[in-house]
Amino acid sequence: MTDELKNLDEELDSMVSIKNLNTENNKNEKKVIEKTNTWKTNIKKSNNQRKSWNYNNRQIEYREKFISKFPETKFFLPTLREGYTRYMPIWGNDETGSKNMSMAQYGDDIVLIDCWIQFTDYTLPWVNYSIPDVSFLQKYTKNIKAMIITHAHLDHIWALKHVYPAVWFPTLYWTKLTLGFVKKQLEEAGILDKATFVEVDAGSDKKYKIWEFSVEFFKVNHSVPDCAWFYMESPGWAKFVHTWDFKIDFTPEIDDPANLERIGQIWARGITLFLSDSTGSTRKWHSMSEANVWEALDEIVRNHKRWRLIIAAFSSWISRVQQLINIADKYWKTIFLSGRSMVENVAIAKELWYLKIKPGIVKRMTPKNTEGILPHNQIIITTGSQWEQFSALARMAEWTHNAVEIVSGDTIVFSSSVVPWNDRSVISIINKLIKLWANVLTKDDWEYHTWGHAFQEEQKIFLNLVKPKYFMPIYWDLYFRSTHAKTAQSIWFKKENILLLDNGQIVDFAPKTWNVFKSRIKAPIQEIIIDGYAMSVAWSHVLKAREKMMEAWVLVINYKVDKKTRALIWHIKIETRGLVYLDEVKTTHRGLIKKSREIYENTIKDVPDIEEKDLLKLIRTDLEAFLSRRLDREPMIIPMITEI
């Protein structure tokens, strides 16, 4: 893949602009080009005066390492009765989006479904992301026969580099584009040579034998091409239909529409359990088609006559890239790609023929490639729609991007939805862009984006097509899943046949009768975090300490004492971080020193042989009470004793 990307870079860099200036307008155009080149030169000079952050080096350094060491657990799966089929959500049913993973089991054979991550919020300070907990599965590596991945979104595949080695490299089943994205990730983690792949065709009716399970894939629509549902049947007569992310779009940009006729035929087989995406369960009617987005983007490109047009989008939204490529070709404009993941994903999609690109339309965003192209003829597609810290758009707003700095007159379009826990960060970047006098547009201004998830009416359509005995809303927290359950009840579903499972909860289906048995035993699913190059359980003492520091900050007290007599022989030193305000420093520090001395000397006098750990604990407790009364603040207190 590295060589292929290099070849694409060379191709993009060597492309000649398709702009053919009319002879009559040559003089005016040349004047504007000279003005533009002068503006670029000034930006380059200002860049040299600013500190730059070496983003690419950090990315390369990270890709050389990955972690796959889950904590040990004594938990064992309960014995599965003969002929029964098991399903268990490993993660994804008790939180806001992402990190979804589940398992199906028949006999000794286990199949895992998807492998997601979740980007963290304020509840996990300074943590990169969290991943599904497969600690209990490490005992069953010989039983795990396969992993099925439903589509190529990063939050569905990024945990693979951690989870895949832990479950000892089972065979991976997925569609062509998903396979291309995953191979790149595993190659960067250095484990591609250990992987076994089976490429599936979701548009065919081919049946795949995955050990004891018979599996078929169905083409559906989402915000990335080549998504798939699947139908899974066990020898125990259990028949599951699993959706993950989906919507109904009769006019998608790249994909074919979902094969509703084929999906509608499977109800005759008698479906035991239907598992369906709940993301759009609170939204009424139907989701918007990609065709509406095309119209909105076409209008803004057609009417854009001044400076640059910058489109912020998810790098995996290949259909959005194709829309912009087609529109750029229509209006004789040039696409520039900014952001590593955007360049790489476009390269993969182009190589696999999911993107159709005419020569000269698309280039990598570099100062050299923009030479001779007027600003209003440039369309920059960039990463950073969610204000990722080191994304291309973030660096543009901070004026640290190596090729683009936002100036007055630029128009930035957010062609994306805001991830729910990330709204404050996105508003922050919008404010920074507005301060640079840029024109900022979002989907609230016009239909620049559509959801990739089914709304209530689409959910009803699929419930009526599949007609299962049991229905399990999946993906997102209980509020979204229970709303999805109410939608099911509004048509024909009985409440007792709707399964709202927690993470780690086990259900077994009896053969032929399909009676469901909820196990009282629950897998101990923990919050597993990736923090730099470390993997840990989220409630470790480190995270608790970080949370404490965020709430009330730190107080450090250093006692210097005689080793033999334990008497104080030097002034007590105090350091505070974030605890007191400027006008409080003197009085508070004086009071703390006095109180610290008093606590130490009185304790040593009353209990001369007290152990140091008990002494430190007593100092900490008394000072917490003192500060609570005096300042109504409870910082992390770190007392230290240095013996001399």
XYZ file of C-alpha atoms in Angstrom:
644
model
C 0.000 0.000 0.000
C 2.917 2.376 0.686
C 4.158 2.045 -2.887
C 0.652 2.505 -4.271
C 0.189 5.707 -2.264
C 3.576 6.930 -3.428
C 2.602 6.292 -7.030
C -0.670 8.162 -6.524
C 1.193 11.100 -4.968
C 3.496 11.235 -7.966
C 0.505 11.084 -10.278
C -1.327 13.838 -8.416
C 1.777 16.023 -8.254
C 2.451 15.605 -11.971
C -1.066 16.429 -13.089
C -1.409 19.566 -15.194
C -4.261 21.922 -14.390
C -7.233 21.522 -16.726
C -7.834 25.273 -16.747
C -7.586 26.620 -20.275
C -7.766 30.384 -20.048
C -9.608 32.137 -22.848
C -7.379 34.369 -24.984
C -9.583 37.424 -24.437
C -9.290 37.209 -20.656
C -5.600 36.299 -20.468
C -4.428 39.739 -19.382
C -6.950 40.089 -16.549
C -6.376 36.514 -15.408
C -2.589 37.007 -15.345
C -2.968 40.067 -13.114
C -5.073 38.090 -10.636
C -2.567 35.202 -10.705
C 0.304 37.603 -9.948
C -1.675 39.012 -7.029
C -2.400 35.496 -5.778
C 1.263 34.464 -5.988
C 2.252 37.572 -3.994
C -0.321 36.633 -1.337
C 1.096 33.067 -1.202
C 4.658 34.388 -0.819
C 3.600 36.527 2.150
C 1.952 33.507 3.764
C 5.116 31.419 3.281
C 7.169 34.151 4.978
C 4.750 34.302 7.905
C 4.886 30.519 8.180
C 8.641 30.661 8.694
C 8.097 32.964 11.675
C 5.721 30.582 13.433
C 6.394 27.422 15.343
C 5.286 24.376 13.387
C 4.233 21.055 14.852
C 5.631 18.053 13.007
C 2.365 16.187 12.534
C 3.595 13.611 10.030
C 6.537 12.503 12.173
C 4.260 11.890 15.139
C 1.887 9.840 12.995
C 4.728 7.697 11.633
C 6.108 7.154 15.126
C 2.688 6.035 16.389
C 2.155 3.579 13.562
C 5.326 1.735 14.492
C 3.748 0.642 17.785
C 0.484 -0.895 18.913
C -0.740 -2.446 22.152
C -2.616 -5.700 22.555
C -2.315 -6.732 26.192
C -5.701 -7.053 27.854
C -6.054 -7.602 31.619
C -6.447 -11.151 32.865
C -9.864 -12.312 34.051
C -11.123 -15.441 35.783
C -14.481 -15.296 34.028
C -15.610 -18.258 31.916
C -18.583 -18.294 29.573
C -21.433 -20.433 30.932
C -21.844 -23.812 29.263
C -23.947 -23.610 26.106
C -26.575 -26.362 26.012
C -26.528 -28.694 23.024
C -28.384 -27.314 20.027
C -28.700 -23.814 21.507
C -27.379 -20.659 19.798
C -25.941 -17.766 21.815
C -25.731 -14.037 21.240
C -23.983 -11.450 23.441
C -23.281 -7.726 22.972
C -19.692 -7.258 24.144
C -19.931 -3.471 24.004
C -22.035 -0.715 22.454
C -25.402 -1.022 24.222
C -24.769 1.225 27.222
C -23.004 4.286 25.819
C -23.305 7.081 23.305
C -22.163 5.598 20.018
C -19.172 3.581 18.886
C -17.168 0.743 20.453
C -19.792 -1.769 19.343
C -18.818 -5.406 19.215
C -20.789 -8.611 19.661
C -20.454 -12.376 19.437
C -22.510 -15.331 18.244
C -21.817 -18.895 19.399
C -22.957 -22.369 18.437
C -21.326 -25.396 20.053
C -17.662 -24.461 20.485
C -17.568 -22.053 17.531
C -17.551 -18.280 18.143
C -17.946 -15.535 15.532
C -17.195 -11.892 16.429
C -18.984 -8.981 14.751
C -17.290 -5.599 14.207
C -14.462 -4.080 16.210
C -15.083 -0.473 17.121
C -13.428 2.262 19.122
C -14.872 5.198 21.004
C -13.233 8.593 21.122
C -13.223 9.783 24.701
C -14.808 12.815 26.302
C -14.277 14.734 29.564
C -15.010 11.597 31.624
C -11.665 10.113 30.534
C -9.196 13.015 30.697
C -6.208 12.913 28.315
C -7.072 9.455 26.965
C -6.734 8.731 23.218
C -9.713 6.389 22.868
C -11.321 3.304 24.397
C -11.816 -0.134 22.828
C -14.009 -3.219 23.388
C -12.958 -5.438 26.270
C -12.158 -8.938 24.966
C -10.265 -10.033 28.086
C -12.588 -12.981 28.734
C -12.274 -14.156 25.101
C -8.519 -14.712 25.301
C -9.245 -18.149 26.823
C -11.228 -19.071 23.722
C -8.858 -18.150 20.913
C -9.110 -21.690 19.465
C -12.891 -21.333 19.361
C -13.009 -17.925 17.657
C -13.324 -18.866 13.997
C -14.029 -15.544 12.300
C -14.659 -11.816 12.537
C -17.316 -10.145 10.385
C -16.917 -6.419 9.693
C -20.017 -4.634 8.391
C -18.400 -1.547 6.824
C -15.280 0.591 6.538
C -15.915 3.416 8.974
C -12.976 4.077 11.240
C -15.026 3.582 14.397
C -15.864 0.060 13.194
C -12.360 -1.117 12.354
C -9.781 0.921 14.274
C -9.740 -1.332 17.344
C -8.651 -4.266 15.176
C -4.959 -3.571 15.691
C -5.511 -4.100 19.441
C -8.218 -6.786 19.448
C -7.183 -8.904 16.454
C -3.874 -10.164 17.948
C -5.553 -10.715 21.343
C -8.033 -13.193 19.830
C -5.241 -14.745 17.756
C -5.974 -13.656 14.195
C -9.224 -15.355 13.141
C -10.348 -15.180 9.490
C -11.752 -11.764 8.537
C -14.901 -11.487 6.373
C -15.810 -8.194 4.706
C -16.518 -6.381 1.475
C -13.960 -5.066 -1.012
C -13.664 -1.433 0.136
C -13.700 -2.383 3.824
C -10.941 -4.860 3.097
C -8.836 -2.124 1.485
C -9.147 0.173 4.517
C -8.457 -2.622 7.012
C -5.380 -3.890 5.187
C -3.879 -0.417 5.468
C -4.501 -0.312 9.214
C -3.083 -3.786 9.864
C -0.072 -3.019 7.674
C 0.707 0.078 9.752
C 0.403 -2.018 12.933
C 2.837 -4.579 11.495
C 0.410 -7.520 11.644
C -0.890 -7.705 8.067
C 1.168 -10.833 7.367
C -0.715 -12.684 10.124
C -4.187 -11.868 8.742
C -6.436 -14.114 6.655
C -9.104 -12.425 4.542
C -12.252 -13.543 2.764
C -13.707 -10.880 0.462
C -17.501 -11.065 0.296
C -19.894 -9.735 -2.329
C -22.909 -8.186 -0.608
C -24.701 -7.865 -3.934
C -24.798 -11.609 -4.591
C -26.827 -14.364 -2.934
C -23.739 -16.459 -2.213
C -23.723 -18.390 1.062
C -20.534 -18.482 3.129
C -19.859 -21.413 5.401
C -18.177 -20.063 8.542
C -17.638 -23.284 10.422
C -21.011 -24.178 11.987
C -22.686 -20.989 10.728
C -24.144 -20.309 7.286
C -23.873 -16.593 6.441
C -25.286 -14.430 3.631
C -24.570 -10.733 3.034
C -27.034 -8.062 1.883
C -26.218 -4.707 0.294
C -27.493 -1.675 2.254
C -26.818 2.057 2.219
C -24.841 4.125 4.695
C -22.412 7.038 4.550
C -19.566 4.900 3.213
C -19.886 2.587 0.180
C -19.949 -1.193 0.267
C -21.825 -1.652 3.556
C -23.440 -4.967 4.361
C -26.081 -6.546 6.521
C -25.769 -10.230 7.103
C -28.024 -13.197 7.718
C -26.597 -15.895 9.982
C -28.076 -19.340 10.500
C -26.877 -21.992 12.936
C -27.539 -25.756 12.909
C -29.710 -25.063 15.963
C -32.329 -23.392 13.709
C -31.501 -19.930 15.055
C -31.611 -17.294 12.307
C -30.177 -13.845 12.981
C -30.326 -10.723 10.801
C -27.758 -8.108 11.815
C -27.733 -4.525 10.447
C -25.379 -2.204 12.318
C -25.373 1.188 10.526
C -27.840 1.581 7.659
C -30.361 3.829 5.936
C -32.598 3.715 2.847
C -31.326 5.837 -0.037
C -32.804 5.320 -3.496
C -30.352 7.798 -5.069
C -26.938 7.132 -3.483
C -23.871 8.685 -5.103
C -21.711 5.560 -5.509
C -23.556 2.531 -4.175
C -26.574 0.795 -5.605
C -29.773 1.230 -3.577
C -30.369 -1.380 -0.897
C -31.819 -4.597 -2.292
C -35.177 -4.377 -0.526
C -36.641 -7.182 -2.629
C -33.977 -9.652 -1.509
C -34.164 -8.458 2.102
C -37.929 -8.820 2.011
C -37.661 -12.451 0.900
C -35.838 -13.641 4.017
C -38.886 -13.258 6.271
C -40.198 -16.499 4.752
C -37.267 -18.347 6.341
C -38.552 -17.385 9.778
C -36.153 -14.977 11.476
C -35.363 -15.633 15.134
C -33.670 -12.335 16.012
C -33.396 -8.993 14.215
C -30.631 -6.684 15.488
C -30.935 -3.127 14.196
C -29.206 0.270 14.407
C -30.862 2.724 16.847
C -28.867 5.881 16.036
C -31.714 7.614 14.197
C -34.477 6.302 16.440
C -35.367 9.747 17.843
C -35.837 11.280 14.360
C -39.191 11.082 12.622
C -39.962 10.333 8.961
C -37.156 9.492 6.488
C -33.489 10.456 6.317
C -32.411 12.715 3.470
C -30.892 11.299 0.286
C -27.386 12.016 -1.001
C -29.091 13.540 -4.051
C -30.232 16.479 -1.889
C -26.654 17.035 -0.735
C -25.490 17.007 -4.363
C -27.915 19.833 -5.173
C -26.735 21.932 -2.214
C -23.037 21.427 -2.997
C -23.621 22.085 -6.698
C -25.285 25.401 -5.903
C -22.528 26.662 -3.616
C -19.762 25.670 -6.063
C -21.633 27.266 -8.969
C -22.125 30.547 -7.117
C -18.702 30.683 -5.458
C -16.806 33.506 -7.190
C -14.334 34.763 -4.570
C -11.378 33.139 -2.813
C -11.258 29.493 -1.831
C -13.947 26.966 -1.013
C -12.955 24.544 1.780
C -15.142 21.505 2.468
C -14.646 19.718 5.814
C -15.831 16.099 5.722
C -15.136 12.652 7.134
C -12.262 11.033 5.257
C -14.272 7.816 4.868
C -17.194 9.602 3.195
C -16.072 8.536 -0.270
C -19.434 9.335 -1.867
C -19.095 12.981 -0.760
C -15.659 13.146 -2.379
C -17.108 11.722 -5.621
C -19.879 14.330 -5.562
C -17.356 17.139 -5.254
C -15.136 15.660 -7.971
C -18.099 15.551 -10.376
C -19.141 19.101 -9.479
C -15.565 20.386 -9.860
C -15.383 18.808 -13.318
C -18.693 20.432 -14.239
C -17.528 23.944 -13.323
C -13.863 23.633 -14.360
C -12.452 23.734 -10.852
C -9.682 21.723 -9.160
C -9.975 19.530 -6.052
C -7.162 19.655 -3.479
C -6.955 16.990 -0.762
C -5.728 17.997 2.684
C -5.170 15.632 5.603
C -3.329 12.329 5.620
C -6.401 10.110 6.098
C -8.229 11.960 3.313
C -5.359 11.418 0.862
C -4.927 7.766 1.838
C -8.633 6.894 1.724
C -9.067 8.557 -1.655
C -6.045 6.620 -2.915
C -7.508 3.319 -1.731
C -10.964 4.074 -3.154
C -9.424 5.132 -6.483
C -7.301 1.995 -6.656
C -10.384 -0.186 -6.030
C -12.430 1.756 -8.624
C -14.915 3.180 -6.135
C -13.844 6.668 -7.199
C -13.833 7.810 -10.813
C -11.371 10.656 -11.297
C -10.454 12.365 -14.556
C -6.806 13.412 -14.973
C -6.098 16.864 -13.576
C -9.186 17.147 -11.360
C -7.618 16.033 -8.045
C -4.311 17.032 -6.469
C -2.664 16.855 -3.090
C -2.773 20.200 -1.268
C 0.717 21.707 -1.580
C 1.838 25.272 -2.369
C 3.434 24.030 -5.602
C 0.245 22.345 -6.848
C -1.849 25.487 -6.364
C 0.452 27.684 -8.449
C -1.355 29.208 -11.419
C -4.819 28.235 -10.156
C -7.025 31.119 -9.059
C -8.314 30.897 -5.469
C -11.987 30.787 -6.514
C -11.183 27.802 -8.743
C -9.820 25.811 -5.788
C -11.981 23.371 -3.803
C -10.105 22.004 -0.789
C -11.516 18.826 0.774
C -10.089 18.509 4.263
C -10.301 16.431 7.399
C -11.218 18.050 10.707
C -15.011 18.331 10.622
C -15.059 17.207 14.284
C -12.189 19.500 15.394
C -9.724 16.667 15.829
C -6.727 18.254 17.535
C -4.149 17.729 14.791
C -6.464 17.534 11.781
C -5.849 19.576 8.659
C -8.686 22.045 9.329
C -7.488 22.579 12.904
C -4.036 23.432 11.642
C -5.520 25.797 9.063
C -7.447 27.648 11.773
C -4.312 27.841 13.940
C -2.183 29.002 11.002
C 0.174 26.013 11.320
C -0.829 24.188 8.131
C 2.061 23.836 5.692
C 0.017 24.884 2.650
C -3.188 26.658 3.741
C -3.934 29.535 6.049
C -7.447 30.865 6.383
C -7.863 34.438 5.183
C -10.750 36.850 4.849
C -13.031 35.733 2.026
C -12.471 31.970 2.327
C -15.651 29.904 2.667
C -15.622 26.812 4.896
C -18.463 24.301 4.584
C -18.955 21.665 7.303
C -20.332 18.759 5.283
C -20.855 16.571 8.328
C -22.938 16.024 11.445
C -21.449 16.845 14.829
C -20.714 13.825 17.007
C -22.931 14.420 20.100
C -20.137 14.663 22.671
C -18.044 16.866 20.383
C -20.305 19.864 19.826
C -18.305 22.268 22.012
C -15.093 21.452 20.135
C -16.731 22.053 16.752
C -18.165 25.371 17.949
C -14.659 26.285 19.094
C -13.179 25.811 15.625
C -16.082 27.685 14.034
C -15.368 30.635 16.330
C -11.687 30.589 15.380
C -12.551 30.556 11.681
C -14.986 33.445 12.077
C -12.290 35.475 13.881
C -10.189 35.045 10.717
C -13.099 36.603 8.761
C -13.937 33.360 7.004
C -17.478 32.567 5.896
C -18.612 29.410 7.743
C -21.554 27.279 6.590
C -23.021 24.164 8.210
C -25.873 21.788 7.473
C -28.070 24.178 9.476
C -27.614 26.728 6.674
C -28.380 24.332 3.818
C -28.475 20.612 3.050
C -24.695 20.139 2.955
C -24.903 16.818 4.783
C -27.243 13.937 5.427
C -27.316 11.356 8.168
C -26.122 7.857 7.426
C -28.645 6.265 9.792
C -32.276 5.252 9.357
C -35.035 7.415 10.817
C -38.221 6.005 12.346
C -40.115 5.337 9.105
C -37.120 3.509 7.608
C -36.824 1.438 10.781
C -40.494 0.478 10.426
C -39.939 -0.581 6.809
C -37.210 -3.031 7.750
C -39.105 -4.384 10.752
C -42.001 -5.137 8.411
C -39.698 -6.668 5.793
C -37.840 -8.987 8.185
C -40.756 -9.902 10.510
C -38.604 -11.488 13.263
C -39.855 -13.263 16.366
C -37.494 -11.265 18.595
C -36.188 -7.750 18.052
C -33.056 -6.305 19.655
C -32.334 -2.563 19.229
C -28.559 -2.103 19.224
C -26.052 0.754 19.113
C -26.234 3.767 21.471
C -27.482 4.087 25.005
C -30.736 2.925 26.570
C -32.650 6.099 25.634
C -32.070 5.585 21.890
C -32.635 1.829 22.063
C -35.838 2.148 24.084
C -37.112 4.752 21.586
C -36.396 2.241 18.809
C -38.337 -0.337 20.841
C -41.329 2.032 21.021
C -41.198 2.413 17.243
C -41.388 -1.377 16.933
C -44.327 -1.508 19.339
C -46.140 1.178 17.310
C -46.525 -1.243 14.407
C -47.003 -4.806 15.587
C -44.241 -5.898 17.951
C -45.046 -7.334 21.382
C -43.136 -5.755 24.259
C -42.113 -9.165 25.672
C -40.386 -10.008 22.367
C -38.117 -6.942 22.457
C -34.700 -7.575 24.005
C -32.908 -4.601 25.576
C -29.590 -6.124 26.620
C -26.770 -4.573 28.609
C -23.142 -5.062 27.644
C -22.021 -8.565 28.563
C -25.553 -9.902 28.961
C -26.018 -13.367 27.452
C -29.098 -14.756 25.657
C -29.442 -18.340 24.388
C -32.028 -19.465 21.839
C -33.479 -22.956 22.023
C -33.528 -25.094 18.857
C -36.766 -25.209 16.804
C -38.925 -23.560 19.521
C -36.764 -20.391 19.534
C -37.553 -19.820 23.173
C -35.090 -17.304 24.586
C -33.201 -17.757 27.866
C -31.478 -14.806 29.514
C -28.516 -15.981 31.542
C -28.099 -14.666 35.062
C -24.353 -14.708 34.442
C -22.974 -11.530 32.913
C -19.536 -11.113 31.358
C -17.383 -8.604 33.310
C -16.956 -5.950 30.616
C -14.497 -3.224 31.643
C -13.648 0.158 30.138
C -10.369 -0.492 28.290
C -8.494 2.656 27.310
C -5.568 3.437 25.055
C -3.451 6.195 26.546
C -0.408 6.906 24.398
C 1.398 3.570 24.202
C -0.371 2.122 27.250
C -3.476 -0.048 27.605
C -5.317 0.035 30.924
C -8.628 -0.337 32.718
C -10.346 3.045 32.859
C -10.883 3.182 36.619
C -7.185 2.872 37.413
C -5.663 5.131 40.058
C -4.055 7.238 37.319
C -7.394 8.319 35.836
C -8.876 8.901 39.272
C -5.918 11.137 40.056
C -6.409 13.051 36.790
C -10.080 13.540 37.569
C -9.218 14.788 41.045
C -6.650 17.216 39.642
C -9.163 18.543 37.111
C -11.702 19.231 39.842
C -9.528 20.907 42.477
C -5.875 20.715 41.443
C -2.794 19.888 43.501
C -1.076 20.731 46.761
C 2.436 19.352 47.426
C 4.001 19.637 50.932
C 7.634 18.731 51.573
C 8.885 18.133 55.133
C 12.630 17.876 55.820
C 13.224 16.037 59.111
C 16.052 14.605 61.174
C 16.408 10.883 60.443
C 16.911 9.938 64.124
C 14.729 12.390 66.060
C 12.124 13.010 63.294
C 12.171 16.692 64.242
C 11.665 19.328 61.564
C 15.037 20.817 60.599
C 14.083 23.092 57.712
C 11.260 25.275 56.496
C 8.245 23.439 55.147
C 8.010 23.924 51.386
C 4.627 24.160 49.686
C 3.754 24.085 45.973
C 0.222 24.537 44.638
C -1.062 24.187 41.068
C -4.498 25.546 40.242
C -5.594 25.651 43.884
C -5.465 29.338 44.803
C -5.932 32.599 42.955
C -3.297 35.315 42.824
C -4.745 37.401 45.657
C -5.037 34.292 47.864
C -1.496 32.966 47.488
C 0.209 34.697 50.433
C -2.487 34.234 53.062
C -3.364 30.687 51.993
C 0.259 29.531 51.834
C 0.978 31.013 55.263
C -2.038 29.267 56.728
C -1.082 25.971 55.060
C 2.498 26.110 56.368
C 1.305 26.865 59.880
C -1.295 24.098 59.803
C 1.109 21.564 58.232
C 3.712 22.216 60.929
C 1.077 21.960 63.639
C -0.249 18.619 62.352
C 3.226 17.114 61.984
C 4.655 18.225 65.340
C 1.545 17.320 67.348
C 1.359 13.876 65.773
C 5.057 13.094 66.380
C 4.695 14.323 69.970
C 1.627 12.177 70.657
C 2.697 9.070 68.668
C 6.525 9.095 68.360
C 6.711 5.669 66.702
C 3.960 6.246 64.108
C 4.732 4.683 60.722
C 5.420 7.069 57.867
C 2.492 5.870 55.708
C 0.076 6.458 58.601
C 1.613 9.854 59.294
C 1.210 10.914 55.640
C -2.386 9.702 55.633
C -3.151 11.716 58.779
C -1.536 14.865 57.330
C -3.558 14.457 54.131
C -6.855 13.980 55.982
C -6.380 16.933 58.346
C -5.289 19.283 55.548
C -8.284 18.269 53.406
C -10.581 19.232 56.292
C -8.667 22.495 56.827
C -8.898 23.542 53.151
C -12.533 22.508 52.915
C -13.414 24.842 55.816
C -11.194 27.691 54.654
C -11.549 27.625 50.832
C -14.363 25.129 50.159
C -11.940 23.283 47.839
C -10.611 19.737 48.051
C -7.370 19.399 46.065
C -5.201 16.349 45.594
C -2.767 16.616 48.531
C 0.676 15.042 48.207
C 2.692 15.217 51.472
C 6.340 14.086 51.284
C 8.892 13.499 54.064
C 12.601 13.794 53.309
C 14.871 12.359 56.000
C 18.307 13.930 56.483
